Amino acid sequence: MTKSTSEITAQLDQIQVQLASSLTAQERREIAERLAVNAERVARLRQFPLENGDEPAPGFHPFRQAGS
Amino acid sequence: MHHPQHTIASLGRMIRSGTVSPTELTEEALSRLETTGRHLNAVATLTADLARAQARQAEEELAHSVDRGPLHGIPYGAKDLLSTKGVPTAWGMAPFAERVIESDARVVLQLREAGAVLTSKLAMVEGAGGFGYMQPDATFTGPGKSACNSDAWAGGSSSGSGSAVGAGCLPFAIGTETWGSIHIPAAFNGLTGFRPTYGVVSKEGAMALSWTMDKIGPLCLTAEDCGLVMAALAAAPEQGHRSSMRWFEPPTPASGSLRFAVLDGVEETVQSEVAANFDRSLRVLAGFGTLERVTLPAFPWFDIARTVIQCEGAAAFEDFLRSDLRHQLTAPEDRTGLLDGLMIPAVDYLRAMRIRQLGMRAMDDLLSRFDAIVAPATAFVAPPLTDRFDQWFGAFTGPSLGAVGNLCGLPSISLPNGLGERGLPTSLEIMGRAWDDERIVAIGMRYQQEAGWVPGRFD
C-alpha cells in the first residue's frame, strides 16, 4: 500500500504546524521520502494477524526472570 | 613502556606485581588518546585531570591493600552519551558540544566504585544514529576511523569506543546499542563486544533514543574482559537503579558439550570472506558442541524495530526536533531525521509492540532448545570512509541477528574470527536467551580459548 501524495502533503503540513515554522522544499522532499517508507512499513505491520488479547511488549523481558 | 594489546586481566596482574602502576597506565592511555585517538576521531573530551586523580587514588588504595577488584587502576573511556559531572556530554551533537550535565551516569559511578580510571569521553555518531545518518561523517568530532585502517569507518554509533580500544589507547570502553551500535564498532575494529540483556545494566544518566531497546555494554579485547566489566556494571546498587539484575560473576569458559543453533542461509548473503570465516568458526564450535541449522520465527523484525525506534526516538527528541537546533547537526540528512516519526499513529506503534511481544515468545521458544544461536556479526567488513551506507547496509539484506536480538533484548557477544576484504577483521556473533548473560560470555571465552584467539592477531 503506497501513501497518496495528498496524504503525505497533509502530514508535511502537520509537521510544519508542530514545528511552528516552515520547511524548505528540500526538507519537504526528504521528509516525504521517509513518510512514504514509514507508510509501507506500517502497512506491512497491519497485515500481521493479532487478537484482542495480544498485549504490547513491556520494557523488561516478559518470559524469563533474572537467575531463571 | 607500551601496553596497547594487554587485556584487563593481564594489566591487573601487572599492577599487582608492581610491573606497572595505574598512573603509568593512565599517562600512557592519555598520550595515545591525544595522538592516535585524535587521529582516528575517537575522542570527544579527554578527562586528564580526573584520570590522574583517580589513578593516584587507585595507587594509594592498592598500596594500602584496598583492592576494589579486577578494574582497579585500569583506564577506560565512556561513550559520550553517558553523563559525567563537570565534563561535557555532547551525545555527538554539535549543538550540545559544550553542555555539561551535572551528574554522573550510573555506569560511570559503578566503574568509579570498581576503581576504574575515566580517561575520556569517546566520540559517537550524533544522537546515537537515531536521526538516520547515511554516511560516516555524522558527528561534530569528525567521521570515526577504524583502528585497523584509517581509511575505513570505525562503525557506529559507538565509534570512538571501538577505535580507541582497537588502536590500543585503552583496554576497554563503554558503548551502547539500540541496534548494532556495540557489535558493529566491535567488529570493524577487531574487538570483542558484549550487548547485555535489556535491563541488566542501568541506563540512568544515559541519552535515551529508544527506551525499550537501548542497552549499555563493554567493548574489550577478549570475552574474559567483557565478563570482568560486566561484573562491575551488573552489580549495581539498588537505590535509584532501574535494572532488575543484581547478579553476574566473572565467568570461566563454558564447559561440556553445547548446543548451537546456526542461522540458516547467512552464508549466501554476506561477503565471501565473511562466509569463509564463519564456516571456520562453525568448525571451532563443532569441536565443543552440536550444530543445527534454524530459521528465525517468521515475524517482520525489521519493520517492528524501525517503527519502535522512529516513534520512541521522535518522542525522546521531541523538544529538540521542535527547536532550531536540528539545523546544527553535522550530517545534512540528520537535520530532518525523526520528524517523520512524529506522524506515526500511536495505534501503529502499539501494533508494533504487540507483534514484538509475540515475537519475543517465539524467539524464546526457539532458543530454549539451544545454548546459543550463531551468525556473522556483520555481513561485511568496515566500509571505506567515503562511502554512503546504502552501498553496504542496503546491499546486504539477508538474515541476521541484529533486529531480532535487539527487539527481544537478548544478550549477545561479537568475537573477531578472521580477516576479510581489504585485510579488515570479520566477526562472529553468539546470542542467547534473556538473562543468560553470564553463559554467553562464558561461551565466548570457550570459543576464544578453542580458537587460540590472541588480541590483535586475526589470522
Coordinates of C-alpha atoms in Angstrom, one line a residue:
Chain A
M1 CA 0.0 0.0 0.0
T2 CA 1.5 3.3 -1.0
K3 CA 0.6 6.5 0.7
S4 CA -1.0 9.0 -1.6
T5 CA 0.7 12.3 -2.4
S6 CA -2.2 14.2 -0.8
E7 CA -1.8 12.2 2.5
I8 CA 2.0 12.9 2.6
T9 CA 1.4 16.6 1.8
A10 CA -1.1 16.7 4.7
Q11 CA 1.4 15.1 7.0
L12 CA 4.1 17.5 5.9
D13 CA 1.7 20.4 6.7
Q14 CA 1.1 18.8 10.1
I15 CA 4.8 18.6 10.8
Q16 CA 5.1 22.3 10.0
V17 CA 2.3 23.1 12.4
Q18 CA 4.1 21.1 15.1
L19 CA 7.4 22.8 14.4
A20 CA 5.7 26.2 14.2
S21 CA 8.0 27.0 11.3
S22 CA 8.2 26.4 7.6
L23 CA 10.0 23.6 6.0
T24 CA 12.1 24.3 2.9
A25 CA 11.3 22.5 -0.3
Q26 CA 14.4 20.3 0.1
E27 CA 13.3 19.4 3.7
R28 CA 9.8 18.6 2.5
R29 CA 11.3 16.2 -0.2
E30 CA 13.5 14.4 2.4
I31 CA 10.7 14.0 4.9
A32 CA 8.2 13.0 2.3
E33 CA 10.5 10.1 1.3
R34 CA 10.7 8.9 4.9
L35 CA 7.0 9.3 5.4
A36 CA 6.4 7.0 2.3
V37 CA 8.8 4.4 3.7
N38 CA 7.1 4.5 7.1
A39 CA 3.7 4.1 5.4
E40 CA 4.9 1.0 3.6
R41 CA 6.4 -0.4 6.8
V42 CA 3.2 0.3 8.9
A43 CA 1.1 -1.2 6.1
R44 CA 3.1 -4.4 6.4
L45 CA 2.6 -4.5 10.1
R46 CA -1.1 -4.0 9.7
Q47 CA -1.2 -7.3 7.7
F48 CA 0.1 -9.2 10.8
P49 CA -2.8 -11.1 12.5
L50 CA -3.3 -10.0 16.1
E51 CA -6.0 -10.9 18.6
N52 CA -7.7 -8.7 21.1
G53 CA -5.7 -10.2 24.0
D54 CA -2.3 -9.7 22.4
E55 CA -0.7 -7.1 24.6
P56 CA 2.2 -4.8 23.8
A57 CA 5.7 -5.8 24.9
P58 CA 6.7 -4.4 28.3
G59 CA 10.1 -2.8 28.9
F60 CA 11.5 -5.9 30.6
H61 CA 11.7 -9.3 29.1
P62 CA 8.4 -10.8 29.9
F63 CA 9.1 -14.5 29.7
R64 CA 12.3 -15.0 31.8
Q65 CA 13.5 -13.6 35.1
A66 CA 17.0 -12.9 36.3
G67 CA 18.5 -16.1 37.6
S68 CA 15.9 -18.4 36.0
Chain B
M1 CA 56.6 1.2 28.5
H2 CA 54.0 0.1 26.0
H3 CA 50.9 -1.9 26.8
P4 CA 48.5 -1.4 23.9
Q5 CA 47.3 -5.0 23.5
H6 CA 47.2 -6.1 27.1
T7 CA 43.9 -7.3 28.5
I8 CA 42.3 -6.0 31.6
A9 CA 43.1 -9.4 33.2
S10 CA 46.8 -9.1 32.4
L11 CA 47.1 -5.5 33.3
G12 CA 45.5 -6.3 36.7
R13 CA 48.2 -8.9 37.3
M14 CA 50.9 -6.4 36.2
I15 CA 49.6 -3.7 38.6
R16 CA 49.5 -6.1 41.5
S17 CA 53.0 -7.4 40.8
G18 CA 54.4 -3.9 40.6
T19 CA 55.4 -4.2 36.9
V20 CA 53.3 -1.1 36.1
S21 CA 51.3 1.4 38.1
P22 CA 47.9 2.9 37.5
T23 CA 49.5 6.3 37.0
E24 CA 51.8 4.9 34.3
L25 CA 49.0 3.2 32.5
T26 CA 46.8 6.3 32.7
E27 CA 49.6 8.5 31.3
E28 CA 50.2 6.1 28.5
A29 CA 46.4 6.0 27.7
L30 CA 46.2 9.8 27.8
S31 CA 49.1 10.1 25.5
R32 CA 47.8 7.6 23.0
L33 CA 44.3 9.1 23.1
E34 CA 45.9 12.5 22.4
T35 CA 47.7 11.3 19.4
T36 CA 46.3 8.1 17.9
G37 CA 42.9 8.7 19.4
R38 CA 42.6 12.2 18.0
H39 CA 43.8 11.0 14.6
L40 CA 41.0 8.4 14.5
N41 CA 38.4 11.0 15.6
A42 CA 37.8 8.7 18.6
V43 CA 37.9 11.4 21.3
A44 CA 35.2 13.8 22.3
T45 CA 36.8 15.0 25.6
L46 CA 39.9 14.0 27.4
T47 CA 39.4 13.9 31.2
A48 CA 43.1 14.1 32.0
D49 CA 42.8 15.8 35.5
L50 CA 40.1 13.5 36.7
A51 CA 42.0 10.5 35.3
R52 CA 45.2 11.4 37.1
A53 CA 43.4 11.9 40.4
Q54 CA 41.6 8.6 40.0
A55 CA 44.9 6.8 39.1
R56 CA 46.6 8.3 42.1
Q57 CA 43.8 7.2 44.4
A58 CA 43.9 3.7 42.9
E59 CA 47.6 3.6 43.5
E60 CA 47.3 4.7 47.1
E61 CA 44.5 2.3 47.8
L62 CA 46.3 -0.7 46.4
A63 CA 49.4 0.3 48.3
H64 CA 47.3 0.1 51.4
S65 CA 45.8 -3.3 50.4
V66 CA 42.5 -1.8 49.5
D67 CA 41.7 -3.8 46.3
R68 CA 38.5 -3.0 44.5
G69 CA 38.8 -5.8 42.1
P70 CA 39.9 -6.5 38.5
L71 CA 39.2 -3.0 37.2
H72 CA 41.1 -1.2 40.0
G73 CA 43.6 1.2 38.4
I74 CA 42.5 0.3 34.8
P75 CA 42.0 3.2 32.4
Y76 CA 38.8 3.3 30.3
G77 CA 36.7 5.6 28.1
A78 CA 32.9 6.2 28.1
K79 CA 30.8 6.8 25.1
D80 CA 29.8 10.5 25.1
L81 CA 26.2 9.8 25.8
L82 CA 26.9 8.9 29.4
S83 CA 26.7 11.9 31.6
T84 CA 29.7 12.9 33.6
K85 CA 29.7 15.6 36.2
G86 CA 31.9 18.6 35.3
V87 CA 32.7 17.2 31.8
P88 CA 30.9 18.0 28.6
T89 CA 28.3 15.4 27.5
A90 CA 27.5 16.1 23.8
W91 CA 25.8 13.0 22.6
G92 CA 27.8 13.5 19.4
M93 CA 25.7 16.5 18.6
A94 CA 27.2 19.9 17.7
P95 CA 24.6 22.0 19.5
F96 CA 25.5 20.2 22.7
A97 CA 29.3 20.3 22.3
E98 CA 29.8 22.5 25.4
R99 CA 26.9 21.1 27.5
V100 CA 27.7 19.8 31.0
I101 CA 25.2 17.6 32.8
E102 CA 25.9 17.9 36.5
S103 CA 25.5 14.3 37.5
D104 CA 27.3 11.1 36.7
A105 CA 25.6 8.2 34.8
R106 CA 25.0 5.1 36.9
V107 CA 27.6 3.1 35.0
V108 CA 30.2 5.8 35.5
L109 CA 29.6 5.7 39.2
Q110 CA 29.7 1.9 39.2
L111 CA 33.1 1.9 37.4
R112 CA 34.4 4.5 39.8
E113 CA 33.4 2.3 42.6
A114 CA 35.2 -0.6 40.9
G115 CA 38.3 1.6 40.8
A116 CA 38.5 2.1 37.0
V117 CA 40.0 5.3 35.8
L118 CA 37.9 7.5 33.4
T119 CA 40.3 9.0 30.8
S120 CA 37.9 10.2 28.2
K121 CA 34.5 10.7 26.7
L122 CA 34.6 8.9 23.4
A123 CA 33.2 10.1 20.1
M124 CA 30.0 8.8 18.8
V125 CA 27.5 9.3 15.9
E126 CA 25.2 12.2 16.7
G127 CA 22.1 11.1 18.6
A128 CA 23.4 7.5 18.5
G129 CA 22.4 7.4 14.9
G130 CA 18.7 7.8 15.6
F131 CA 18.4 10.7 13.1
G132 CA 19.0 8.3 10.2
Y133 CA 22.6 9.1 9.2
M134 CA 23.6 7.6 5.9
Q135 CA 27.4 8.1 5.9
P136 CA 30.3 8.2 8.4
D137 CA 30.5 12.0 8.6
A138 CA 27.7 12.3 11.1
T139 CA 29.2 13.8 14.3
F140 CA 30.9 17.1 15.2
T141 CA 34.1 15.2 16.1
G142 CA 34.6 14.0 12.6
P143 CA 34.0 10.6 11.0
G144 CA 35.2 7.8 13.1
K145 CA 38.1 5.9 11.6
S146 CA 38.8 2.3 12.1
A147 CA 41.8 1.3 14.2
C148 CA 42.5 -1.3 11.6
N149 CA 42.6 1.1 8.6
S150 CA 42.1 4.8 9.0
D151 CA 40.5 4.9 5.5
A152 CA 37.7 2.7 6.8
W153 CA 34.8 3.6 9.0
A154 CA 35.0 2.7 12.7
G155 CA 31.4 1.7 12.8
G156 CA 28.6 3.3 14.8
S157 CA 27.3 4.6 16.8
S158 CA 29.9 3.8 19.5
S159 CA 32.7 4.7 17.0
G160 CA 35.2 6.1 19.5
S161 CA 34.7 3.2 21.9
G162 CA 35.6 0.8 19.1
S163 CA 38.5 2.6 17.6
A164 CA 40.1 3.8 20.9
V165 CA 40.3 0.2 22.2
G166 CA 41.1 -1.3 18.8
A167 CA 44.1 1.1 18.5
G168 CA 45.4 0.2 21.9
C169 CA 44.6 3.6 23.5
L170 CA 42.6 1.8 26.2
P171 CA 42.0 -1.7 27.4
F172 CA 38.2 -1.2 27.4
A173 CA 35.4 1.2 26.7
I174 CA 31.8 1.5 27.3
G175 CA 29.4 1.6 24.4
T176 CA 25.7 1.4 23.9
E177 CA 23.5 -0.4 21.5
T178 CA 19.9 0.2 20.3
W179 CA 20.5 -1.7 17.0
G180 CA 24.1 -2.7 16.2
S181 CA 26.0 0.1 18.0
I182 CA 28.2 -2.2 20.1
H183 CA 28.6 -5.1 17.7
I184 CA 29.3 -3.0 14.6
P185 CA 32.2 -1.0 16.0
A186 CA 33.5 -4.1 17.8
A187 CA 33.5 -6.0 14.5
F188 CA 35.0 -3.1 12.5
N189 CA 37.9 -2.6 15.0
G190 CA 38.7 -6.3 15.7
L191 CA 37.3 -6.3 19.2
T192 CA 35.1 -8.4 21.4
G193 CA 31.8 -6.6 22.3
F194 CA 29.1 -7.6 24.6
R195 CA 25.5 -6.5 24.5
P196 CA 23.7 -7.4 27.7
T197 CA 20.1 -8.5 28.1
Y198 CA 17.9 -5.4 28.1
G199 CA 17.7 -4.1 31.7
V200 CA 20.8 -5.7 33.0
V201 CA 22.8 -2.5 33.0
S202 CA 21.2 0.7 34.4
K203 CA 20.6 3.4 31.8
E204 CA 20.3 6.1 34.4
G205 CA 22.2 9.2 33.1
A206 CA 22.4 7.8 29.5
M207 CA 20.9 9.5 26.5
A208 CA 17.7 7.9 25.5
L209 CA 17.0 7.0 21.9
S210 CA 14.6 4.1 22.4
W211 CA 13.5 3.4 26.0
T212 CA 12.7 -0.2 25.2
M213 CA 15.7 -1.0 23.1
D214 CA 18.7 0.9 24.5
K215 CA 21.4 -1.2 26.2
I216 CA 24.8 -0.4 27.6
G217 CA 27.8 -2.8 27.4
P218 CA 31.6 -3.1 27.1
L219 CA 34.0 -3.2 24.1
C220 CA 37.1 -5.1 25.1
L221 CA 39.9 -7.3 23.7
T222 CA 38.5 -10.6 25.0
A223 CA 35.4 -12.2 26.2
E224 CA 37.0 -12.7 29.6
D225 CA 37.5 -8.9 29.8
C226 CA 33.8 -8.4 28.9
G227 CA 32.9 -10.6 31.9
L228 CA 35.1 -8.5 34.2
V229 CA 33.5 -5.3 33.1
M230 CA 30.0 -6.8 33.2
A231 CA 30.6 -7.9 36.8
A232 CA 31.0 -4.3 37.7
L233 CA 28.1 -2.9 35.7
A234 CA 25.6 -5.5 36.6
A235 CA 26.4 -5.4 40.3
A236 CA 24.5 -2.2 40.7
P237 CA 23.4 -0.6 44.0
E238 CA 19.6 -0.8 44.4
Q239 CA 18.7 2.7 45.1
G240 CA 17.6 4.7 42.1
H241 CA 18.7 1.8 39.9
R242 CA 16.2 0.7 37.3
S243 CA 18.0 -2.5 36.4
S244 CA 16.4 -5.7 37.8
M245 CA 19.6 -7.7 37.8
R246 CA 21.9 -8.0 40.8
W247 CA 24.0 -10.9 39.8
F248 CA 26.8 -11.5 37.5
E249 CA 30.1 -13.2 38.4
P250 CA 33.1 -13.1 36.1
P251 CA 32.6 -16.5 34.3
T252 CA 35.0 -19.2 33.4
P253 CA 35.0 -20.7 29.9
A254 CA 31.8 -22.7 29.3
S255 CA 32.4 -26.5 29.8
G256 CA 30.9 -29.6 28.4
S257 CA 29.2 -30.1 25.0
L258 CA 27.0 -27.2 24.0
R259 CA 24.1 -27.0 21.5
F260 CA 24.4 -24.3 18.9
A261 CA 21.7 -23.1 16.5
V262 CA 23.1 -21.8 13.3
L263 CA 21.2 -19.1 11.5
D264 CA 20.3 -20.7 8.1
G265 CA 21.2 -19.0 4.9
V266 CA 23.5 -16.4 6.2
E267 CA 26.5 -17.5 4.1
E268 CA 24.7 -16.6 0.9
T269 CA 24.1 -13.0 1.8
V270 CA 27.5 -11.9 3.2
Q271 CA 30.9 -11.1 1.7
S272 CA 32.7 -14.3 0.7
E273 CA 35.4 -13.8 3.2
V274 CA 32.8 -13.3 6.0
A275 CA 31.2 -16.6 4.9
A276 CA 34.5 -18.4 4.8
N277 CA 35.5 -17.2 8.3
F278 CA 32.0 -18.0 9.6
D279 CA 32.5 -21.5 8.3
R280 CA 35.8 -21.7 10.1
S281 CA 34.1 -20.5 13.3
L282 CA 31.5 -23.2 12.9
R283 CA 34.3 -25.8 12.8
V284 CA 35.6 -24.4 16.1
L285 CA 32.2 -24.5 17.7
A286 CA 31.6 -28.1 16.4
G287 CA 34.7 -29.0 18.4
F288 CA 32.8 -28.5 21.6
G289 CA 29.1 -28.7 20.6
T290 CA 26.5 -29.7 18.2
L291 CA 25.3 -27.5 15.3
E292 CA 21.7 -27.4 14.0
R293 CA 20.5 -25.1 11.2
V294 CA 17.5 -23.0 12.1
T295 CA 15.4 -20.2 10.7
L296 CA 14.1 -17.3 12.7
P297 CA 10.4 -17.3 13.7
A298 CA 8.5 -15.5 10.9
F299 CA 8.0 -12.0 12.2
P300 CA 8.5 -8.7 10.5
W301 CA 11.5 -8.0 12.7
F302 CA 13.0 -5.2 10.6
D303 CA 9.6 -3.3 10.3
I304 CA 8.9 -3.6 14.1
A305 CA 12.4 -2.4 15.0
R306 CA 12.3 0.6 12.7
T307 CA 8.8 1.6 13.8
V308 CA 9.7 1.3 17.5
I309 CA 12.9 3.4 17.1
Q310 CA 11.2 6.0 15.0
C311 CA 8.4 6.5 17.5
E312 CA 10.4 6.3 20.6
G313 CA 13.2 8.5 19.1
A314 CA 10.8 11.1 18.0
A315 CA 9.3 11.2 21.5
A316 CA 12.7 11.3 23.2
F317 CA 13.9 14.1 21.0
E318 CA 10.6 15.9 20.6
D319 CA 11.8 19.2 22.1
F320 CA 14.9 19.1 20.1
L321 CA 13.0 18.5 16.9
R322 CA 10.8 21.5 17.6
S323 CA 13.8 23.7 18.2
D324 CA 16.1 25.2 15.5
L325 CA 19.0 23.2 16.9
R326 CA 18.4 20.4 14.5
H327 CA 19.8 22.6 11.7
Q328 CA 23.2 22.4 13.5
L329 CA 23.6 18.7 13.2
T330 CA 26.6 17.5 11.2
A331 CA 25.0 15.1 8.6
P332 CA 22.6 17.0 6.3
E333 CA 20.2 14.0 6.3
D334 CA 20.1 14.1 10.1
R335 CA 18.7 17.6 10.1
T336 CA 15.3 16.3 9.1
G337 CA 15.6 13.0 10.8
L338 CA 13.0 11.7 13.1
L339 CA 10.5 14.3 12.1
D340 CA 8.6 11.6 10.2
G341 CA 8.4 9.7 13.5
L342 CA 6.0 12.4 14.8
M343 CA 3.5 11.3 12.2
I344 CA 3.3 7.6 13.1
P345 CA 0.0 7.0 14.9
A346 CA 0.1 5.6 18.5
V347 CA -2.1 2.7 17.3
D348 CA 0.6 1.7 14.9
Y349 CA 3.4 2.0 17.5
L350 CA 1.3 -0.3 19.8
R351 CA 0.7 -2.7 16.9
A352 CA 4.5 -3.0 16.5
M353 CA 4.8 -3.6 20.2
R354 CA 2.1 -6.2 20.3
I355 CA 3.7 -8.1 17.4
R356 CA 7.0 -7.7 19.2
Q357 CA 5.6 -9.4 22.3
L358 CA 4.6 -12.4 20.2
G359 CA 8.0 -12.4 18.6
M360 CA 9.7 -12.5 21.9
R361 CA 7.8 -15.5 23.0
A362 CA 8.5 -17.3 19.7
M363 CA 12.2 -16.5 19.9
D364 CA 12.4 -17.7 23.5
D365 CA 10.8 -20.9 22.5
L366 CA 13.3 -21.4 19.7
L367 CA 16.3 -20.6 21.9
S368 CA 15.1 -22.8 24.8
R369 CA 16.4 -25.8 22.8
F370 CA 19.9 -24.4 22.5
D371 CA 22.7 -22.8 24.5
A372 CA 23.1 -20.1 21.8
I373 CA 22.4 -19.1 18.2
V374 CA 25.3 -18.0 16.0
A375 CA 25.7 -15.9 12.8
P376 CA 28.2 -13.5 11.4
A377 CA 28.1 -10.3 13.5
T378 CA 28.2 -8.2 10.3
A379 CA 27.7 -9.1 6.7
F380 CA 30.7 -7.1 5.5
V381 CA 33.9 -5.5 6.8
A382 CA 34.3 -1.9 7.6
P383 CA 33.4 0.1 4.5
P384 CA 35.5 2.9 3.1
L385 CA 35.1 6.2 5.0
T386 CA 33.9 7.9 1.9
D387 CA 31.1 5.5 1.0
R388 CA 27.4 6.0 1.7
F389 CA 25.7 3.3 3.6
D390 CA 23.1 2.3 1.0
Q391 CA 26.0 0.7 -0.9
W392 CA 26.6 -1.5 2.1
F393 CA 23.7 -1.9 4.6
G394 CA 21.4 -1.6 1.6
A395 CA 23.2 -4.3 -0.4
F396 CA 23.4 -7.0 2.3
T397 CA 19.9 -7.6 3.5
G398 CA 20.0 -11.3 4.3
P399 CA 19.1 -13.0 7.6
S400 CA 20.9 -11.6 10.7
L401 CA 20.5 -11.5 14.4
G402 CA 20.5 -7.7 14.7
A403 CA 16.9 -6.7 14.6
V404 CA 15.6 -9.8 16.4
G405 CA 18.2 -9.7 19.1
N406 CA 17.7 -6.0 19.9
L407 CA 13.9 -6.2 19.8
C408 CA 13.9 -9.2 22.1
G409 CA 16.6 -7.7 24.3
L410 CA 18.8 -10.8 24.1
P411 CA 22.4 -11.0 25.3
S412 CA 25.0 -11.3 22.6
I413 CA 28.7 -11.3 22.2
S414 CA 30.7 -10.5 19.0
L415 CA 34.1 -12.1 18.5
P416 CA 36.8 -11.5 15.9
N417 CA 37.1 -14.5 13.6
G418 CA 39.5 -13.6 10.9
L419 CA 40.3 -11.2 8.1
G420 CA 38.2 -10.2 5.2
E421 CA 38.2 -7.8 2.3
R422 CA 41.0 -5.3 2.3
G423 CA 42.6 -7.1 5.2
L424 CA 39.9 -5.9 7.7
P425 CA 38.5 -8.0 10.5
T426 CA 35.4 -10.1 10.4
S427 CA 33.3 -11.2 13.4
L428 CA 31.1 -13.9 14.8
E429 CA 28.0 -13.3 16.9
I430 CA 26.8 -15.6 19.6
M431 CA 23.4 -14.8 21.1
G432 CA 21.4 -16.5 23.9
R433 CA 18.2 -16.3 25.9
A434 CA 17.3 -13.4 28.0
W435 CA 19.3 -13.3 31.3
D436 CA 21.8 -15.8 30.1
D437 CA 24.5 -13.1 30.0
E438 CA 27.0 -14.9 32.1
R439 CA 26.6 -18.0 30.0
I440 CA 27.0 -16.1 26.7
V441 CA 30.3 -14.5 28.0
A442 CA 31.4 -18.0 29.1
I443 CA 30.7 -19.4 25.7
G444 CA 32.6 -16.5 24.1
M445 CA 35.5 -17.4 26.4
R446 CA 35.4 -21.0 25.4
Y447 CA 35.3 -20.0 21.7
Q448 CA 38.3 -17.8 22.1
Q449 CA 40.1 -20.4 24.0
E450 CA 39.4 -23.1 21.4
A451 CA 40.2 -20.8 18.5
G452 CA 43.5 -19.8 20.1
W453 CA 42.5 -16.1 20.0
V454 CA 45.3 -13.6 20.6
P455 CA 44.2 -10.0 20.7
G456 CA 45.4 -8.1 17.7
R457 CA 46.1 -11.3 15.7
F458 CA 43.3 -12.1 13.3
D459 CA 44.9 -14.9 11.3

